[in-house]
C-alpha cells in the first residue's frame, strides 16, 4: 500500500506535468498567433463597430433608457465584447484545428506526442482564450473611447466573465474542429449555432423582458450569462451582480473540456 505522502507527491507531480504540457501545446499555437496579432485583433472589430454605429448610435437614439447603462449604446457595448470574444474564440480555434487536420496534415504529429489528452485540450483552449481576449480587447478600447468609463470595462469581475466566455467557446471550437470533415461543415455549425446565439444571447436586449417561453430558450445559451454578467460588472453595484453566471460558465467550460479531452484520446486522423 502506498503511503499518503507518496500518493500526494505523485499526484502533485502529475498535475505539474499536465500544466507544463498544456503550456507547451499553447506555446506552439502562440508562435503562429503572435505574428498575426494585428490581424486577429482587427478581425473581430469591424462587425462590432457596425453594430455600435447602426444599433447604438442609430436605433439607440430613438429608444428609451435601458434598465442597465445610461443609453442603449452603453447597454449593447458589453454585449459586443461578449459577441466578439465568442466569435473569435470559437472560429479561430475551429479553423486552426481544421487547418492542421485537413490541409497541412500536421495534426497526426500532435496526436503522437506522449502527453495526456487533457493537456492537449487545455493547451488548445488557452490559445483560443488568447485569441478571444485579443479581439475583445479592441472592442473594449472602442467602448472606453465611446463612453469614457475605463474602470467599467477593465475591472477584475468584467475580465473574469470575459475569460470564462472565451474558455467556453474555445472548448466548443475544439470539439467542432475535431469532428468536422470539411470547411463547409464548419460553416454549418457557424450558421446554426454561433449566428443564432449572436442575436439570441442577450447581446441586444434584456432577457428579463421576454415572455416565459422565449426566456426558456435564451437562458439555455451560455452567451446570455456572459452578456448579463458583463453588463452588471460594467454598470451595476457589486450587490446586484448575478453571481450565478460565474459557476454556469465555469461548469460549461469544464464539461466541454472533458468532452474535448475524450475526443482527443479517441481521435484518429
Short mmCIF file of C-alpha atoms in Angstrom, two decimals:
data_model
loop_
_atom_site.label_atom_id
_atom_site.label_comp_id
_atom_site.label_asym_id
_atom_site.label_seq_id
_atom_site.Cartn_x
_atom_site.Cartn_y
_atom_site.Cartn_z
CA UNK A 1 0.00 0.00 0.00
CA UNK A 2 1.28 3.44 -0.89
CA UNK A 3 1.80 5.89 1.89
CA UNK A 4 -0.41 9.05 1.83
CA UNK A 5 2.64 11.29 1.41
CA UNK A 6 3.88 9.30 -1.59
CA UNK A 7 0.46 9.38 -3.24
CA UNK A 8 0.22 13.10 -2.65
CA UNK A 9 3.67 13.62 -4.17
CA UNK A 10 2.79 11.58 -7.25
CA UNK A 11 -0.46 13.48 -7.75
CA UNK A 12 1.35 16.78 -7.40
CA UNK A 13 3.93 15.69 -9.97
CA UNK A 14 1.21 14.61 -12.39
CA UNK A 15 -0.52 17.98 -12.14
CA UNK A 16 2.76 19.82 -12.69
CA UNK A 17 3.44 17.67 -15.74
CA UNK A 18 -0.08 18.30 -17.06
CA UNK A 19 0.36 22.04 -16.58
CA UNK A 20 3.77 22.06 -18.29
CA UNK A 21 2.47 20.01 -21.22
CA UNK A 22 -0.52 22.33 -21.62
CA UNK A 23 1.80 25.33 -21.80
CA UNK A 24 3.90 23.51 -24.40
CA UNK A 25 0.86 22.97 -26.63
CA UNK A 26 -0.19 26.58 -26.09
CA UNK A 27 3.28 27.83 -26.96
CA UNK A 28 3.17 26.01 -30.29
CA UNK A 29 -0.02 27.88 -31.20
CA UNK A 30 1.30 31.14 -29.79
CA UNK A 31 4.34 31.06 -32.10
CA UNK A 32 1.94 31.15 -35.03
CA UNK A 33 -0.50 33.54 -33.38
CA UNK A 34 1.95 36.21 -32.27
CA UNK A 35 2.89 37.13 -35.85
CA UNK A 36 -0.79 37.83 -36.58
CA UNK A 37 -1.69 39.84 -33.51
CA UNK A 38 -2.82 42.86 -35.51
CA UNK A 39 -4.85 40.73 -37.90
CA UNK A 40 -6.55 38.77 -35.12
CA UNK A 41 -7.30 41.90 -33.11
CA UNK A 42 -8.76 43.68 -36.13
CA UNK A 43 -10.71 40.70 -37.47
CA UNK A 44 -13.32 40.88 -34.75
CA UNK A 45 -13.53 44.66 -34.66
CA UNK A 46 -15.35 45.51 -37.89
CA UNK A 47 -18.67 43.83 -37.10
CA UNK A 48 -18.95 45.27 -33.56
CA UNK A 49 -18.22 48.74 -34.92
CA UNK A 50 -21.02 48.34 -37.46
CA UNK A 51 -23.40 47.18 -34.71
CA UNK A 52 -22.37 50.09 -32.49
CA UNK A 53 -22.96 52.64 -35.25
CA UNK A 54 -26.19 51.06 -36.51
CA UNK A 55 -27.82 49.96 -33.26
CA UNK A 56 -26.10 52.02 -30.60
CA UNK A 57 -25.96 55.44 -32.24
CA UNK A 58 -28.68 54.98 -34.88
CA UNK A 59 -31.53 52.92 -33.46
CA UNK A 60 -30.48 53.56 -29.88
CA UNK A 61 -31.14 57.28 -30.13
CA UNK A 62 -34.87 56.60 -30.58
CA UNK A 63 -35.17 54.08 -27.75
CA UNK A 64 -35.93 54.80 -24.08
CA UNK A 65 -33.22 54.48 -21.46
CA UNK A 66 -32.47 50.78 -20.82
CA UNK A 67 -32.54 49.08 -17.43
CA UNK A 68 -28.72 48.90 -17.38
CA UNK A 69 -26.50 51.71 -18.61
CA UNK A 70 -27.22 55.36 -19.34
CA UNK A 71 -28.06 54.77 -23.01
CA UNK A 72 -28.72 51.95 -25.44
CA UNK A 73 -25.17 52.36 -26.73
CA UNK A 74 -23.82 51.64 -23.27
CA UNK A 75 -26.26 48.76 -22.96
CA UNK A 76 -25.00 46.92 -26.06
CA UNK A 77 -21.27 47.55 -25.60
CA UNK A 78 -20.76 44.68 -23.09
CA UNK A 79 -22.81 42.53 -25.44
CA UNK A 80 -20.44 43.45 -28.26
CA UNK A 81 -17.50 42.39 -26.11
CA UNK A 82 -19.22 39.07 -25.41
CA UNK A 83 -20.10 38.63 -29.08
CA UNK A 84 -16.60 39.33 -30.41
CA UNK A 85 -14.92 37.08 -27.85
CA UNK A 86 -17.35 34.25 -28.66
CA UNK A 87 -16.90 34.55 -32.42
CA UNK A 88 -13.11 34.61 -32.47
CA UNK A 89 -12.58 32.06 -29.67
CA UNK A 90 -14.83 29.61 -31.48
CA UNK A 91 -13.92 30.39 -35.08
CA UNK A 92 -10.19 30.80 -34.55
CA UNK A 93 -9.88 27.55 -32.61
CA UNK A 94 -12.05 25.60 -35.04
CA UNK A 95 -10.21 26.75 -38.16
CA UNK A 96 -6.82 26.25 -36.50
CA UNK A 97 -7.57 22.59 -35.80
CA UNK A 98 -9.26 22.10 -39.17
CA UNK A 99 -6.25 23.53 -40.95
CA UNK A 100 -3.93 21.13 -39.17
CA UNK A 101 -6.24 18.16 -39.74
CA UNK A 102 -7.46 18.71 -43.28
CA UNK A 103 -4.80 20.75 -45.07
CA UNK A 104 -1.30 20.74 -43.55
CA UNK A 105 -1.84 17.20 -42.21
CA UNK A 106 0.30 18.06 -39.19
CA UNK A 107 -2.37 17.11 -36.67
CA UNK A 108 -1.25 13.45 -36.67
CA UNK A 109 2.08 14.56 -35.20
CA UNK A 110 0.26 16.28 -32.35
CA UNK A 111 -1.70 13.13 -31.56
CA UNK A 112 1.53 11.13 -31.37
CA UNK A 113 3.02 13.40 -28.71
CA UNK A 114 3.22 11.38 -25.45
CA UNK A 115 1.19 13.70 -23.25
CA UNK A 116 -2.21 13.46 -21.59
CA UNK A 117 -5.23 14.28 -23.81
CA UNK A 118 -6.36 16.83 -21.23
CA UNK A 119 -3.09 18.72 -21.77
CA UNK A 120 -3.88 18.86 -25.49
CA UNK A 121 -7.34 20.19 -24.68
CA UNK A 122 -6.16 22.79 -22.19
CA UNK A 123 -3.29 23.96 -24.40
CA UNK A 124 -5.55 24.48 -27.41
CA UNK A 125 -8.17 26.13 -25.21
CA UNK A 126 -5.60 28.57 -23.81
CA UNK A 127 -4.75 29.59 -27.36
CA UNK A 128 -8.45 30.14 -28.06
CA UNK A 129 -8.79 32.25 -24.92
CA UNK A 130 -5.88 34.44 -26.02
CA UNK A 131 -7.47 34.86 -29.47
CA UNK A 132 -10.74 35.94 -27.87
CA UNK A 133 -9.03 38.36 -25.48
CA UNK A 134 -7.02 39.96 -28.26
CA UNK A 135 -10.14 40.64 -30.31
CA UNK A 136 -12.38 41.69 -27.43
CA UNK A 137 -9.58 43.95 -26.22
CA UNK A 138 -10.05 46.00 -29.38
CA UNK A 139 -13.79 46.24 -28.69
CA UNK A 140 -13.11 47.24 -25.09
CA UNK A 141 -10.88 50.04 -26.36
CA UNK A 142 -13.72 51.27 -28.57
CA UNK A 143 -16.15 51.02 -25.65
CA UNK A 144 -13.86 53.10 -23.46
CA UNK A 145 -13.49 55.72 -26.20
CA UNK A 146 -17.27 55.95 -26.71
CA UNK A 147 -18.21 56.03 -23.02
CA UNK A 148 -15.13 57.31 -21.19
CA UNK A 149 -15.73 54.66 -18.49
CA UNK A 150 -12.37 52.95 -18.20
CA UNK A 151 -12.89 51.03 -14.95
CA UNK A 152 -16.24 49.71 -16.13
CA UNK A 153 -14.55 47.61 -18.82
CA UNK A 154 -11.28 46.58 -17.16
CA UNK A 155 -12.35 45.67 -13.62
CA UNK A 156 -11.49 42.14 -12.38
CA UNK A 157 -15.08 40.88 -12.42
CA UNK A 158 -15.59 42.01 -16.02
CA UNK A 159 -12.35 40.35 -17.11
CA UNK A 160 -13.19 37.13 -15.25
CA UNK A 161 -16.50 36.76 -17.08
CA UNK A 162 -14.75 37.55 -20.36
CA UNK A 163 -12.09 34.86 -19.82
CA UNK A 164 -14.74 32.28 -18.90
CA UNK A 165 -16.68 33.12 -22.05
CA UNK A 166 -13.56 32.66 -24.18
CA UNK A 167 -12.90 29.34 -22.43
CA UNK A 168 -16.43 28.06 -23.13
CA UNK A 169 -16.37 28.84 -26.84
CA UNK A 170 -12.78 27.85 -27.48
CA UNK A 171 -13.58 24.48 -25.85
CA UNK A 172 -16.63 24.21 -28.11
CA UNK A 173 -14.48 25.16 -31.09
CA UNK A 174 -12.08 22.31 -30.28
CA UNK A 175 -14.91 19.78 -30.27
CA UNK A 176 -16.22 21.05 -33.60
CA UNK A 177 -12.72 21.20 -35.11
CA UNK A 178 -12.05 17.59 -34.13
CA UNK A 179 -15.28 16.32 -35.66
CA UNK A 180 -15.88 18.20 -38.92
CA UNK A 181 -14.70 16.71 -42.18
CA UNK A 182 -14.60 19.89 -44.29
CA UNK A 183 -14.67 23.67 -44.04
CA UNK A 184 -18.23 23.58 -45.35
CA UNK A 185 -19.19 21.70 -42.20
CA UNK A 186 -17.66 24.47 -40.10
CA UNK A 187 -19.92 26.91 -41.92
CA UNK A 188 -22.95 24.86 -40.95
CA UNK A 189 -22.02 24.95 -37.27
CA UNK A 190 -21.43 28.67 -37.53
CA UNK A 191 -24.79 29.26 -39.24
CA UNK A 192 -26.86 27.06 -36.95
CA UNK A 193 -25.11 27.66 -33.62
CA UNK A 194 -22.98 30.81 -33.49
CA UNK A 195 -25.07 33.18 -35.63
CA UNK A 196 -28.40 32.44 -33.86
CA UNK A 197 -26.67 32.71 -30.49
CA UNK A 198 -25.26 36.09 -31.52
CA UNK A 199 -28.78 37.51 -31.73
CA UNK A 200 -30.48 35.44 -29.02
CA UNK A 201 -27.73 35.64 -26.41
CA UNK A 202 -28.90 38.89 -24.76
CA UNK A 203 -26.41 41.00 -26.69
CA UNK A 204 -29.05 43.46 -27.95
CA UNK A 205 -31.86 43.09 -25.42
CA UNK A 206 -32.64 42.49 -21.77
CA UNK A 207 -33.75 38.84 -21.40
CA UNK A 208 -35.74 39.70 -18.29
CA UNK A 209 -38.31 41.46 -20.51
CA UNK A 210 -39.01 38.38 -22.64
CA UNK A 211 -42.05 36.08 -22.37
CA UNK A 212 -41.55 32.89 -20.39
CA UNK A 213 -41.36 30.68 -23.50
CA UNK A 214 -38.55 32.72 -25.01
CA UNK A 215 -36.74 33.01 -21.69
CA UNK A 216 -36.51 29.22 -21.55
CA UNK A 217 -34.58 29.29 -24.84
CA UNK A 218 -32.45 32.36 -24.19
CA UNK A 219 -31.30 31.19 -20.75
CA UNK A 220 -30.06 27.90 -22.22
CA UNK A 221 -27.36 29.82 -24.10
CA UNK A 222 -24.01 30.45 -22.37
CA UNK A 223 -23.64 33.77 -24.18
CA UNK A 224 -26.69 35.05 -22.29
CA UNK A 225 -24.92 34.65 -18.95
CA UNK A 226 -21.83 36.32 -20.36
CA UNK A 227 -23.78 39.35 -21.61
CA UNK A 228 -25.71 39.64 -18.34
CA UNK A 229 -22.54 39.28 -16.28
CA UNK A 230 -20.51 41.76 -18.33
CA UNK A 231 -23.31 44.32 -18.22
CA UNK A 232 -23.65 44.02 -14.45
CA UNK A 233 -19.89 44.12 -13.92
CA UNK A 234 -19.65 47.27 -16.04
CA UNK A 235 -22.54 49.33 -14.72
CA UNK A 236 -24.22 47.86 -11.62
CA UNK A 237 -23.15 47.84 -7.95
CA UNK A 238 -21.46 44.67 -6.78
CA UNK A 239 -24.52 43.82 -4.67
CA UNK A 240 -26.60 43.47 -7.85
CA UNK A 241 -24.13 41.29 -9.73
CA UNK A 242 -25.64 37.96 -10.96
CA UNK A 243 -23.17 35.65 -9.26
CA UNK A 244 -24.85 32.59 -10.78
CA UNK A 245 -23.31 33.48 -14.15
CA UNK A 246 -19.79 32.57 -12.96
CA UNK A 247 -20.46 28.93 -11.94
CA UNK A 248 -22.65 28.38 -15.01
CA UNK A 249 -19.87 29.50 -17.37
CA UNK A 250 -17.23 27.65 -15.35
CA UNK A 251 -19.17 24.38 -15.35
CA UNK A 252 -19.87 24.77 -19.08
CA UNK A 253 -16.16 25.25 -19.80
CA UNK A 254 -15.18 22.25 -17.65
CA UNK A 255 -17.84 19.99 -19.21
CA UNK A 256 -16.81 20.94 -22.75
CA UNK A 257 -13.14 20.46 -21.83
CA UNK A 258 -13.82 16.93 -20.59
CA UNK A 259 -15.66 16.13 -23.81
CA UNK A 260 -12.81 17.60 -25.84
CA UNK A 261 -10.17 15.65 -23.89
CA UNK A 262 -12.07 12.41 -24.51
CA UNK A 263 -12.28 13.31 -28.18
CA UNK A 264 -8.51 13.85 -28.28
CA UNK A 265 -8.00 10.46 -26.60
CA UNK A 266 -10.01 8.64 -29.28
CA UNK A 267 -9.15 10.85 -32.27
CA UNK A 268 -7.84 9.09 -35.37
CA UNK A 269 -6.68 11.15 -38.36
#
